Coordinates of C-alpha atoms and ligand atoms in Angstrom, one line a residue:
M1 CA 118.9 92.0 133.8
S2 CA 122.6 93.3 135.4
G3 CA 124.0 90.4 134.1
R4 CA 123.2 91.7 130.7
T5 CA 124.4 95.0 131.2
N6 CA 127.3 94.9 128.5
E7 CA 125.0 94.0 125.3
L8 CA 122.4 96.9 126.3
V9 CA 121.9 99.9 123.6
L10 CA 120.8 102.3 124.6
V11 CA 118.5 104.9 121.9
L12 CA 118.4 108.8 121.8
N13 CA 115.7 110.4 119.6
S14 CA 116.7 114.0 119.4
G15 CA 113.9 116.7 119.4
S16 CA 114.9 120.2 118.6
S17 CA 113.5 120.5 122.7
S18 CA 113.6 117.1 123.6
I19 CA 115.1 114.1 124.2
K20 CA 113.5 110.5 123.9
Y21 CA 115.3 107.2 125.5
Q22 CA 115.1 104.2 125.5
L23 CA 118.4 101.2 127.3
L24 CA 117.2 98.0 126.1
D25 CA 118.2 94.6 125.4
P26 CA 117.7 94.2 120.9
D27 CA 117.6 90.8 121.2
S28 CA 115.1 90.1 123.1
G29 CA 113.2 93.7 123.5
A30 CA 113.3 94.1 127.2
V31 CA 113.4 97.5 128.4
A32 CA 115.9 98.1 131.4
A33 CA 114.9 101.9 131.7
S34 CA 113.5 104.7 129.4
G35 CA 112.6 108.5 129.7
L36 CA 112.1 112.0 127.9
V37 CA 113.8 115.2 128.3
E38 CA 111.8 118.2 127.8
R39 CA 112.0 122.1 127.2
I40 CA 114.9 122.2 127.0
G41 CA 116.5 125.3 126.8
E42 CA 113.9 126.0 128.5
E43 CA 113.3 127.7 132.5
N44 CA 110.8 125.1 133.6
G45 CA 112.7 121.4 132.2
A46 CA 111.2 118.1 133.0
I47 CA 112.7 114.7 132.7
E48 CA 110.6 112.7 133.3
H49 CA 112.6 108.7 133.9
Q50 CA 111.6 105.1 133.8
T51 CA 113.6 102.2 135.7
G52 CA 111.1 98.9 136.1
D53 CA 108.3 100.4 138.0
R54 CA 110.3 103.3 139.5
V55 CA 109.5 106.7 138.3
V56 CA 112.4 109.5 138.8
E57 CA 111.8 113.6 138.0
H58 CA 113.5 116.6 137.9
E59 CA 112.4 119.9 137.2
G60 CA 113.9 122.5 136.9
P61 CA 115.4 125.0 133.7
I62 CA 118.5 121.8 131.8
A63 CA 120.6 124.6 129.2
D64 CA 121.3 122.0 126.1
H65 CA 121.0 118.5 125.2
K66 CA 124.3 118.2 126.6
A67 CA 123.0 119.2 130.0
G68 CA 119.6 117.0 129.4
L69 CA 121.7 114.0 129.0
Q70 CA 123.9 114.5 131.8
L71 CA 121.5 115.1 134.1
V72 CA 120.2 111.6 132.5
F73 CA 122.9 109.1 133.6
E74 CA 122.9 110.5 136.1
M75 CA 119.5 109.3 137.1
F76 CA 120.5 106.5 135.5
A77 CA 123.5 106.1 138.2
D78 CA 120.9 106.3 141.0
T79 CA 119.0 103.5 139.7
G80 CA 121.2 100.8 139.0
Y81 CA 122.7 101.8 135.5
D82 CA 126.3 103.0 135.2
L83 CA 126.2 103.8 131.6
A84 CA 129.9 104.4 131.5
G85 CA 131.1 102.1 132.9
I86 CA 128.4 99.1 132.1
G87 CA 129.8 98.4 128.3
L88 CA 126.9 99.6 126.7
R89 CA 126.7 97.9 122.9
A90 CA 125.7 101.2 121.5
V91 CA 124.2 104.0 121.6
G92 CA 121.1 104.0 118.9
H93 CA 120.1 107.4 117.4
R94 CA 117.0 108.5 115.3
V95 CA 118.6 110.5 112.4
V96 CA 115.7 112.0 110.3
H97 CA 117.3 112.5 106.4
G98 CA 120.1 111.2 105.9
G99 CA 119.5 112.2 102.0
E100 CA 121.3 109.9 98.9
V101 CA 123.9 109.9 101.0
F102 CA 123.5 107.6 104.2
Y103 CA 120.5 104.8 103.5
R104 CA 122.0 101.8 106.2
P105 CA 123.2 102.0 109.5
T106 CA 126.1 103.8 110.0
V107 CA 128.7 104.4 112.9
V108 CA 129.6 107.9 113.5
T109 CA 132.8 109.6 112.3
D110 CA 133.9 113.0 112.2
E111 CA 133.6 112.8 108.7
V112 CA 130.0 111.0 109.0
L113 CA 129.7 114.2 111.4
T114 CA 130.3 116.8 109.1
A115 CA 128.4 114.9 106.1
L116 CA 125.4 115.0 108.5
T117 CA 125.9 118.7 109.1
E118 CA 125.8 119.3 105.1
L119 CA 122.6 117.7 105.2
S120 CA 120.8 119.2 107.9
V121 CA 119.9 122.0 105.0
L122 CA 117.3 119.5 103.7
A123 CA 115.7 118.4 107.2
P124 CA 116.3 121.8 108.9
L125 CA 113.7 121.7 111.8
H126 CA 115.7 118.6 112.7
N127 CA 118.7 116.9 111.4
P128 CA 120.6 120.0 113.6
A129 CA 119.1 117.8 116.8
N130 CA 118.8 114.7 116.1
I131 CA 123.3 115.9 115.2
T132 CA 123.2 117.5 118.8
G133 CA 122.3 114.4 120.7
I134 CA 124.5 113.1 119.1
E135 CA 127.7 114.8 119.3
S136 CA 126.6 115.1 123.4
A137 CA 126.3 111.8 123.5
R138 CA 130.0 111.2 122.4
E139 CA 131.5 113.7 124.6
L140 CA 129.5 111.7 127.6
L141 CA 130.4 108.2 126.8
P142 CA 133.8 108.5 124.1
G143 CA 134.6 104.7 124.1
V144 CA 131.0 103.8 122.9
P145 CA 129.9 103.3 119.7
Q146 CA 127.9 105.9 118.0
V147 CA 125.2 104.2 115.2
A148 CA 122.9 107.0 113.4
V149 CA 119.7 104.9 112.3
F150 CA 118.1 106.5 109.5
D151 CA 114.3 107.6 108.5
T152 CA 114.8 107.7 105.1
A153 CA 116.8 104.4 104.6
F154 CA 114.2 102.0 104.0
F155 CA 112.9 104.1 101.0
H156 CA 116.5 104.3 99.2
G157 CA 115.5 102.2 97.3
L158 CA 112.1 103.1 95.6
P159 CA 111.4 102.8 92.2
A160 CA 112.7 106.0 90.3
A161 CA 108.9 106.5 89.5
A162 CA 107.8 107.0 92.5
K163 CA 110.7 108.8 93.8
T164 CA 111.2 111.7 91.0
Y165 CA 109.3 115.3 91.1
A166 CA 108.2 115.9 87.5
I167 CA 110.5 119.4 87.7
D168 CA 113.2 120.4 85.9
A169 CA 115.6 118.2 86.0
E170 CA 118.7 119.7 86.4
V171 CA 117.0 122.0 88.8
A172 CA 116.4 118.9 90.9
A173 CA 119.6 117.2 90.8
A174 CA 121.3 120.2 91.8
H175 CA 119.6 120.3 95.1
G176 CA 119.0 116.0 96.3
I177 CA 115.7 117.0 94.9
R178 CA 113.7 113.1 95.0
R179 CA 111.3 111.9 97.3
Y180 CA 113.0 110.1 100.1
G181 CA 110.3 108.6 102.5
F182 CA 110.1 108.8 106.6
H183 CA 109.3 107.1 109.2
G184 CA 111.3 104.6 107.4
T185 CA 112.1 102.7 110.8
S186 CA 108.3 102.6 111.3
H187 CA 107.8 100.9 108.3
E188 CA 110.2 98.4 108.0
Y189 CA 109.5 96.8 111.0
V190 CA 105.9 96.8 111.4
S191 CA 106.2 95.4 107.5
G192 CA 108.2 93.4 108.9
Q193 CA 105.7 91.9 112.2
V194 CA 103.3 91.9 109.1
A195 CA 104.7 89.0 107.7
A196 CA 105.9 86.7 111.2
L197 CA 101.9 87.4 111.6
L198 CA 100.9 85.9 108.8
E199 CA 103.5 83.7 108.9
R200 CA 104.5 84.0 105.2
D201 CA 108.1 84.2 104.2
P202 CA 108.5 89.1 104.1
G203 CA 109.7 88.2 100.3
E204 CA 105.9 87.1 99.4
V205 CA 103.8 89.6 101.4
D206 CA 102.4 92.8 99.3
Q207 CA 100.7 95.2 102.0
I208 CA 99.7 98.8 102.9
V209 CA 101.5 100.4 105.9
F210 CA 99.5 103.0 107.4
H211 CA 101.8 105.0 110.6
L212 CA 99.3 107.3 111.9
G213 CA 100.3 109.3 115.3
N214 CA 101.1 113.0 115.1
G215 CA 103.4 113.0 112.4
A216 CA 101.4 110.6 109.4
S217 CA 102.5 108.5 106.6
A218 CA 101.8 105.5 104.2
S219 CA 103.9 103.0 102.3
A220 CA 102.9 100.4 100.0
V221 CA 105.4 97.1 100.2
R222 CA 105.9 95.1 97.0
G223 CA 107.3 91.4 99.0
G224 CA 109.7 93.8 102.0
R225 CA 110.5 96.4 99.8
P226 CA 108.8 100.0 99.9
I227 CA 107.6 100.9 96.0
D228 CA 106.3 104.3 97.2
T229 CA 105.4 106.1 100.3
T230 CA 103.4 109.1 100.8
M231 CA 106.6 111.6 102.7
G232 CA 108.6 113.1 100.0
L233 CA 111.2 115.8 99.7
T234 CA 110.9 116.1 103.5
P235 CA 108.5 115.2 106.2
L236 CA 105.3 117.5 104.7
E237 CA 103.8 115.4 101.7
G238 CA 101.2 112.9 102.3
L239 CA 99.2 112.3 104.5
V240 CA 97.6 115.4 106.9
M241 CA 98.6 115.3 109.8
G242 CA 98.5 117.2 113.9
T243 CA 99.7 119.7 112.4
R244 CA 100.7 119.3 108.9
G245 CA 98.8 119.5 106.0
G246 CA 100.3 116.7 104.5
D247 CA 99.7 117.3 100.0
I248 CA 98.5 120.9 98.9
D249 CA 98.8 122.8 95.6
P250 CA 102.1 124.6 95.6
G251 CA 100.4 127.2 94.4
I252 CA 98.9 128.5 97.4
L253 CA 102.5 129.4 98.8
L254 CA 103.1 131.1 95.5
H255 CA 99.9 133.2 96.0
L256 CA 100.2 133.6 100.3
M257 CA 103.7 135.0 99.3
R258 CA 102.1 137.1 96.0
S259 CA 99.6 138.4 98.3
A260 CA 99.5 138.0 102.1
G261 CA 103.5 139.1 102.2
L262 CA 104.7 135.4 103.8
D263 CA 108.2 134.7 104.5
V264 CA 110.1 132.0 104.3
D265 CA 109.3 132.1 107.9
G266 CA 106.4 132.4 108.0
V267 CA 105.4 129.6 104.9
D268 CA 107.5 127.3 107.8
R269 CA 105.5 127.9 110.0
L270 CA 102.2 127.5 108.4
L271 CA 103.0 124.3 106.8
N272 CA 105.1 122.5 109.5
R273 CA 103.0 124.2 113.1
N274 CA 100.0 125.4 111.9
S275 CA 98.1 123.4 109.4
G276 CA 96.8 119.9 109.3
I277 CA 94.4 118.9 112.2
K278 CA 95.4 121.7 114.2
G279 CA 95.0 124.3 111.7
L280 CA 91.3 123.3 111.4
S281 CA 90.5 122.1 114.6
G282 CA 92.8 124.0 117.0
V283 CA 94.2 121.4 118.3
N284 CA 96.3 118.4 117.6
D285 CA 96.0 115.8 119.0
F286 CA 93.7 112.8 117.9
R287 CA 92.1 112.7 121.5
E288 CA 91.6 115.8 121.8
L289 CA 89.8 116.1 117.9
Q290 CA 87.4 113.9 118.9
R291 CA 86.2 115.2 122.5
L292 CA 85.5 118.4 120.2
I293 CA 83.1 115.9 117.5
D294 CA 81.3 115.1 120.2
A295 CA 81.2 118.0 121.4
G296 CA 79.2 119.3 118.0
D297 CA 82.9 121.2 116.5
A298 CA 82.4 122.2 112.8
G299 CA 85.6 122.4 112.3
A300 CA 86.9 119.6 114.3
Q301 CA 84.5 117.7 112.0
L302 CA 86.2 118.6 108.9
A303 CA 89.2 118.4 110.1
Y304 CA 88.9 114.7 110.4
D305 CA 86.4 114.3 107.4
V306 CA 89.5 115.0 105.1
Y307 CA 91.8 113.5 107.1
I308 CA 90.6 110.1 106.5
H309 CA 89.7 111.8 102.7
R310 CA 93.0 111.9 102.5
L311 CA 93.9 108.2 103.7
R312 CA 91.2 106.6 101.2
R313 CA 93.2 108.4 98.4
Y314 CA 96.6 107.0 99.2
L315 CA 94.6 103.1 100.0
G316 CA 93.0 103.6 96.7
A317 CA 96.2 104.8 95.0
Y318 CA 98.4 101.5 96.7
L319 CA 95.9 99.2 96.1
V320 CA 96.1 99.9 92.3
E321 CA 99.9 100.9 92.4
L322 CA 100.2 96.7 94.4
G323 CA 98.0 95.3 92.3
R324 CA 97.4 92.7 94.8
V325 CA 97.2 93.3 98.8
D326 CA 97.7 91.0 101.4
A327 CA 97.4 92.8 104.6
I328 CA 96.4 96.4 105.5
T329 CA 98.4 97.3 109.3
F330 CA 97.8 100.3 111.2
T331 CA 100.5 101.9 113.3
A332 CA 101.7 104.5 115.9
G333 CA 99.7 106.5 118.2
V334 CA 96.2 106.6 115.6
G335 CA 97.0 103.9 113.9
E336 CA 96.8 101.5 117.0
N337 CA 94.4 103.3 119.0
S338 CA 91.3 104.3 117.2
P339 CA 88.8 101.6 116.1
K340 CA 86.9 104.9 114.0
V341 CA 90.0 105.8 112.2
R342 CA 91.0 102.1 111.3
A343 CA 86.3 101.7 110.0
D344 CA 86.3 105.3 108.2
A345 CA 89.8 104.3 106.7
L346 CA 88.0 101.0 105.2
A347 CA 84.7 101.3 105.4
G348 CA 82.2 100.3 101.9
L349 CA 85.8 98.2 100.4
E350 CA 83.8 94.6 100.7
R351 CA 84.1 94.4 97.0
F352 CA 88.3 94.9 97.9
G353 CA 88.1 92.0 100.1
I354 CA 89.2 94.4 102.5
R355 CA 86.1 94.1 105.8
I356 CA 86.7 94.6 109.7
D357 CA 85.4 92.7 112.2
P358 CA 83.9 95.4 114.8
V359 CA 84.5 93.4 117.5
R360 CA 88.3 92.7 116.6
N361 CA 88.3 96.7 116.3
N362 CA 86.8 97.9 118.9
A363 CA 88.8 94.9 121.4
K364 CA 91.0 96.6 123.9
D365 CA 94.1 95.4 123.0
R366 CA 97.7 96.3 122.4
A367 CA 99.7 93.2 121.0
A368 CA 99.9 92.8 117.4
R369 CA 96.8 91.3 116.3
R370 CA 94.4 91.1 112.7
I371 CA 90.7 92.7 113.2
S372 CA 89.6 91.0 109.7
P373 CA 86.9 88.3 109.8
D374 CA 89.8 85.0 109.6
D375 CA 88.1 84.7 106.0
A376 CA 88.5 87.9 104.7
E377 CA 90.3 88.2 100.9
V378 CA 92.9 91.0 102.0
A379 CA 94.3 91.2 106.4
V380 CA 93.8 94.0 108.4
L381 CA 96.1 94.6 110.8
V382 CA 96.6 96.7 114.4
V383 CA 100.6 96.3 114.9
P384 CA 102.2 98.5 117.8
T385 CA 105.5 99.9 116.0
N386 CA 109.1 99.7 118.3
E387 CA 110.7 102.6 116.5
E388 CA 113.6 101.9 119.5
L389 CA 113.8 98.1 119.1
A390 CA 113.7 98.7 115.5
I391 CA 117.1 100.9 116.0
A392 CA 118.5 99.2 119.1
R393 CA 118.6 96.4 116.3
A394 CA 119.9 97.6 113.7
A395 CA 124.0 99.4 116.0
D396 CA 123.5 96.0 117.2
Q397 CA 123.2 93.6 113.8
L398 CA 126.3 96.2 112.5
L399 CA 128.5 96.0 115.2
S400 CA 128.4 92.4 114.9
Ligands
AMP1 P1 102.2 108.7 117.8 O1 102.6 110.2 117.7 O2 102.2 108.1 117.7 O3 102.9 109.3 119.8 O4 100.7 109.0 118.0 C1 100.7 110.9 118.8 C2 98.7 110.8 118.2 O5 98.1 109.8 118.9 C3 98.2 111.4 119.0 O6 97.3 112.1 117.8 C4 97.5 110.8 120.0 O7 96.1 111.8 120.7 C5 96.7 109.7 119.6 N1 96.8 108.7 120.4 C6 97.1 108.1 121.7 N2 96.3 107.6 121.7 C7 94.8 107.8 121.7 C8 93.9 107.5 121.9 N3 93.1 106.4 123.1 N4 92.4 107.2 120.7 C9 92.8 108.1 119.9 N5 94.0 108.3 119.5 C10 94.9 108.5 120.0

């Protein structure tokens, strides 16, 4: 790997109190090192840094993102990668919201940072952390191009009927209110992998992708271009998620504000932290939910049933929107690892050409694979997502 270090890209996914990172080769996808900084700003901060089989840990207070990255860079240096000296190709940053302005990978300049800061109003939980990560990386690696890759980009060209909310058009226009969609890097990467797996031109494949992780979204993709997705102005809309409930009647919020005295912060907490699987069962991790269900917990069972019900509702919608579907694909933590969710999501749909082979579905296989019988009309697939690789490749291509 050391002979190729001038081609490596460092990918950063900066959250409000965490930074996930990978140093990787955008051509081969080989990961040179990876790690996670957690609990930034707290007394018990932690970093786990992995190079090959070697894992290095740090525990102790981490004041802010810059301090966290500084520690990470020291760990890189101790394990053979002096990031300031190896001629990094780029630092690729995951940025959640690109608004109407950013829909392509973009080299970060002062002007871009200003525009990103203005967009924070659309993604107050995510964009400020993304920006802090970019600023820290810029300071620590001044000569290296910083590239922002947007979660919303893939969905920029959604058809007008799919991206428009039926509210006062002037209000919507004045405040940038439209459906933007998120997890775009994952939906784009996975739908591309599907076409490759089916050995078909992406332009010929009509497909539905379920990205089911802690956050969850689905997309309908016709010939490589999305025609609909479940997330909207923010990542709150659509499917049931770990701590977000997805679609709800907006009247619930009016009712709670009028009758329960909830203010903006209260609504924010309810929608972002205390809803979804967590709101219904008390836990947000799907494995814990499964344990509760196995122990006979009724709230956990209901949470699961609501989760599957919503998945199927969107599956039905997207089958109709697309009219013809070549592939249905599951990705991310739950989608890649839960045969039960996949089987329950697609149960009883034989008349639509949708079938799952139970042996294939239950196989403990980490690779991208087909889980439908070979002769099924619709290919059902499991495809591991790889947002880091997609971001590294986007940054690399932009600079080529
Ligand atoms: P992600 O956001 O893609 O990292 O996905 C996180 C979610 O995947 C969490 O809810 C995990 O509980 C879930 N997950 C991870 N592994 C498994 C598994 N083996 N079975 C079911 N869910 C899993």
